[in-house]
GROMACS .gro file of C-alpha atoms in nm:
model
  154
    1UNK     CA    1   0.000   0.000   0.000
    2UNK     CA    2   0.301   0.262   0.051
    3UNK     CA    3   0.414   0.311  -0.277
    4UNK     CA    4   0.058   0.315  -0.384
    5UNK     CA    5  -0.050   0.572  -0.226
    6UNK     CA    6   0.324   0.731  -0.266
    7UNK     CA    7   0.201   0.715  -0.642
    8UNK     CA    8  -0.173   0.768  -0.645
    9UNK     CA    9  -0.108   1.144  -0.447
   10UNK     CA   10   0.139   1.250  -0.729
   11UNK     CA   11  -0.140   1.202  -0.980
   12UNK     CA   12  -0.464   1.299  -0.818
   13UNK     CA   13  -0.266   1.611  -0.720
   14UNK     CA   14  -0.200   1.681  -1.094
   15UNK     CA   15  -0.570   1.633  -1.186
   16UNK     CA   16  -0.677   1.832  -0.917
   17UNK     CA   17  -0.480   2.104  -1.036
   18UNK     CA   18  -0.588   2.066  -1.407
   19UNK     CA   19  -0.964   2.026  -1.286
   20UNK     CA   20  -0.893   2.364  -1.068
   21UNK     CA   21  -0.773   2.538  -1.358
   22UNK     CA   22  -0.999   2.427  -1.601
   23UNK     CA   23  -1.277   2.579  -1.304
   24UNK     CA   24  -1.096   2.886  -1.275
   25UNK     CA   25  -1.050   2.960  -1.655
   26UNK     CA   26  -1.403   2.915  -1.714
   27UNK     CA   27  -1.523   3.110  -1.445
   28UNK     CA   28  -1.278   3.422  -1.548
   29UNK     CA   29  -1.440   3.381  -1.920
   30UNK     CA   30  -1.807   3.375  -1.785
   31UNK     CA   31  -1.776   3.658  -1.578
   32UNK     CA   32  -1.557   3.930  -1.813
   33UNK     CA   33  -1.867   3.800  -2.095
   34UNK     CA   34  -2.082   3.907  -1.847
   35UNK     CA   35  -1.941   4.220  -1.730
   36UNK     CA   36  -1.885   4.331  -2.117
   37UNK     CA   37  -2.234   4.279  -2.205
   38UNK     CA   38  -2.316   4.467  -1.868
   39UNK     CA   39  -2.033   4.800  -1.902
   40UNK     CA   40  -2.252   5.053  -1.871
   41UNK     CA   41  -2.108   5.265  -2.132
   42UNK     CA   42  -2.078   5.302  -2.496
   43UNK     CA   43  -1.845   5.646  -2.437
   44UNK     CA   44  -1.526   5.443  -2.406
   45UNK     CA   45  -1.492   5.024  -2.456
   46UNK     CA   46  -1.413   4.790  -2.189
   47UNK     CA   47  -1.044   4.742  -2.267
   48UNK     CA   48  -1.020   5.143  -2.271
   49UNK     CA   49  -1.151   5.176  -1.920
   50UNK     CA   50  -0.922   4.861  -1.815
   51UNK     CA   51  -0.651   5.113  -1.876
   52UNK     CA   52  -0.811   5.375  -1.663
   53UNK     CA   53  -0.847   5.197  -1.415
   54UNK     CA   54  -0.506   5.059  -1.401
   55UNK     CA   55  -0.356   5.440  -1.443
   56UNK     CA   56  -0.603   5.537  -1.187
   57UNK     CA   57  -0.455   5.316  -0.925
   58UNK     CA   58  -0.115   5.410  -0.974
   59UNK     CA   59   0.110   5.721  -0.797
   60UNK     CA   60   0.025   6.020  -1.008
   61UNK     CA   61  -0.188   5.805  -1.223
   62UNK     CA   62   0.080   5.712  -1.479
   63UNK     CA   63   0.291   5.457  -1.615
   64UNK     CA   64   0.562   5.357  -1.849
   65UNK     CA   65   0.418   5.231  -2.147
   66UNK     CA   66   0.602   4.850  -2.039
   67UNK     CA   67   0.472   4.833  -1.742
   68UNK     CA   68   0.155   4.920  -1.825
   69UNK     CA   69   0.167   4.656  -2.073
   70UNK     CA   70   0.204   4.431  -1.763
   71UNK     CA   71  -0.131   4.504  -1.615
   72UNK     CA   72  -0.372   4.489  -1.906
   73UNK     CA   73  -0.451   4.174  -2.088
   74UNK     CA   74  -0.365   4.268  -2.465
   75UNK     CA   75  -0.083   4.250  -2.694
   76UNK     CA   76   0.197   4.560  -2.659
   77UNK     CA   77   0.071   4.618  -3.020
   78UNK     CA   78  -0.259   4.659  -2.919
   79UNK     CA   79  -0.210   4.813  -2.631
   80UNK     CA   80   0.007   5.101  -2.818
   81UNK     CA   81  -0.321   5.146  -3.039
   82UNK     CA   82  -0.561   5.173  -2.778
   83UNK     CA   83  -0.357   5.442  -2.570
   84UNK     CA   84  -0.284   5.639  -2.902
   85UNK     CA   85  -0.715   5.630  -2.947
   86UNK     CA   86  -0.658   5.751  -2.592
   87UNK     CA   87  -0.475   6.004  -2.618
   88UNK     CA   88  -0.666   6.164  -2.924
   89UNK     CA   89  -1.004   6.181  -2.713
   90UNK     CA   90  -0.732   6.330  -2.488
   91UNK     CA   91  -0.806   6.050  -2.158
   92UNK     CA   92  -0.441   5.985  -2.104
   93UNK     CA   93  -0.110   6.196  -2.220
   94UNK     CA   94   0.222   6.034  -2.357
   95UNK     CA   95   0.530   6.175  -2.184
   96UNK     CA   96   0.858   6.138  -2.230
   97UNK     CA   97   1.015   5.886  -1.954
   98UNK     CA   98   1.255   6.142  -1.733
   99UNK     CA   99   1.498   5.829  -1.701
  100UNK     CA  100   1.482   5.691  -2.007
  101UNK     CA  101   1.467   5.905  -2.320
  102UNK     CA  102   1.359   5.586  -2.516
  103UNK     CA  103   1.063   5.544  -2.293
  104UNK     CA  104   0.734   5.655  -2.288
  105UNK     CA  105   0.521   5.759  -1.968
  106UNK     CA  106   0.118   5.699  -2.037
  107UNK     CA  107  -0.039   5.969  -1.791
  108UNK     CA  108  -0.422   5.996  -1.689
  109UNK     CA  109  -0.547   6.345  -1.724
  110UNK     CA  110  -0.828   6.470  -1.598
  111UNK     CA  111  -1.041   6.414  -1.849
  112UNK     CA  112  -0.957   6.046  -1.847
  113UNK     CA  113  -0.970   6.066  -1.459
  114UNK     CA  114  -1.354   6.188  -1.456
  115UNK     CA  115  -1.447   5.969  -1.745
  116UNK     CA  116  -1.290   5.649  -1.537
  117UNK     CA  117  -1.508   5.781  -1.210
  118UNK     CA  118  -1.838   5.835  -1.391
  119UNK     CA  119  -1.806   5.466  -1.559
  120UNK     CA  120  -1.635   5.286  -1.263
  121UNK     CA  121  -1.982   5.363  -1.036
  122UNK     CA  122  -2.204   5.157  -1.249
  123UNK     CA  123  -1.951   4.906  -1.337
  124UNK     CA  124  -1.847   4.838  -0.991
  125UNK     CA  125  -2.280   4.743  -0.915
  126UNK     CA  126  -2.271   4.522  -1.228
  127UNK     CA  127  -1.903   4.348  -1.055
  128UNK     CA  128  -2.067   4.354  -0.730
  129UNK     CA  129  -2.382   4.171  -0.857
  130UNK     CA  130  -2.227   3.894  -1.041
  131UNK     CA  131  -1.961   3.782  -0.856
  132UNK     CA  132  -2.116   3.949  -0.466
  133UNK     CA  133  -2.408   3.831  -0.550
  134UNK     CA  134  -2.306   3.457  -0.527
  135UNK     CA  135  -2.040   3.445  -0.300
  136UNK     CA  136  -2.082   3.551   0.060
  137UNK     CA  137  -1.785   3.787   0.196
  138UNK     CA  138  -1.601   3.488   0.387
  139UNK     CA  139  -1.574   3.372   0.036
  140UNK     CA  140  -1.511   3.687  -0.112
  141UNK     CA  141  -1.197   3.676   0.078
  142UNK     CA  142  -1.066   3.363   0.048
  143UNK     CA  143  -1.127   3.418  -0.372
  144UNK     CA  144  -0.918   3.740  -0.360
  145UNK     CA  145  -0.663   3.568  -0.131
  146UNK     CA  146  -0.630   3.222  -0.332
  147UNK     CA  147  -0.614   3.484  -0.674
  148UNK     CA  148  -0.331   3.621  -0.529
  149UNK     CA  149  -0.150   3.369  -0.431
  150UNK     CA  150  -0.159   3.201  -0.787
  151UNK     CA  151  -0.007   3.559  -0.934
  152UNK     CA  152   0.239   3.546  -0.675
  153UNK     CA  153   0.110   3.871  -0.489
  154UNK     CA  154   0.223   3.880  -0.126
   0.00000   0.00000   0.00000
């Protein structure tokens, strides 16, 4: 029986991971369909106000282009297109990076700043419905906490 169960943990650990992930995956999918058929704006998309938000919750509400190609979920190509649309509806502001003349800083104004506040009232009711509405806050929690630890947040 030892090096069965030596053997059998090895495997049902892998399953249980790929069963997790599977879970996880599809549960990420259902709810960004939901909350894109739910954004409660046609004024800017939802991959535009994903960059608000992220600029939003930064010091001085900017970033360097790279990093914040680290915080959205789209191709640096597509990324540089979106903040250029930005830009010309004059939401964010490309500055030169102080450090780095090759780099670019991508800079909220406040323009961008009250459009992200006006949409992030009605979006945050439509987040706090679907995913609130059926998990209680002790599992709330422990959702945020396991997210984390799987990005390797502390």
């Amino acid at each position: 029986m030892g090096s069965e169960g030596t053997a059998a943990a090895p495997a049902r650990h892998r399953i249980n991971a790929v069963t997790a992930w599977e879970s996880l995956f599809r549960a990420q999918v259902a709810v960004m369909r939901t909350l894109a058929a739910e954004f409660p704006t046609r004024d800017i998309s939802f991959n535009e106000y994903d960059v608000l938000f992220n600029l939003s919750r930064q010091p001085d509400r900017q970033l360097r282009l790279r990093d914040l190609n680290k915080h959205v979920l789209l191709t640096q190509p597509s990324v540089s297109r979106l903040v250029d649309r930005l830009v010309a509806r004059g939401l964010v502001a490309k500055c030169p990076e102080p450090n780095d003349a090759r780099g670019t800083v991508i800079r909220l104004t406040e323009t961008g700043y009250d459009m992200f506040r006006s949409v992030a009232v009605d979006h945050m009711k439509t987040i706090t419905a679907r995913v609130g509405g059926r998990l209680d806050p002790d599992e709330l929690e422990q959702l945020a906490a396991l997210c984390d630890k799987l990005r390797g947040a502390s």
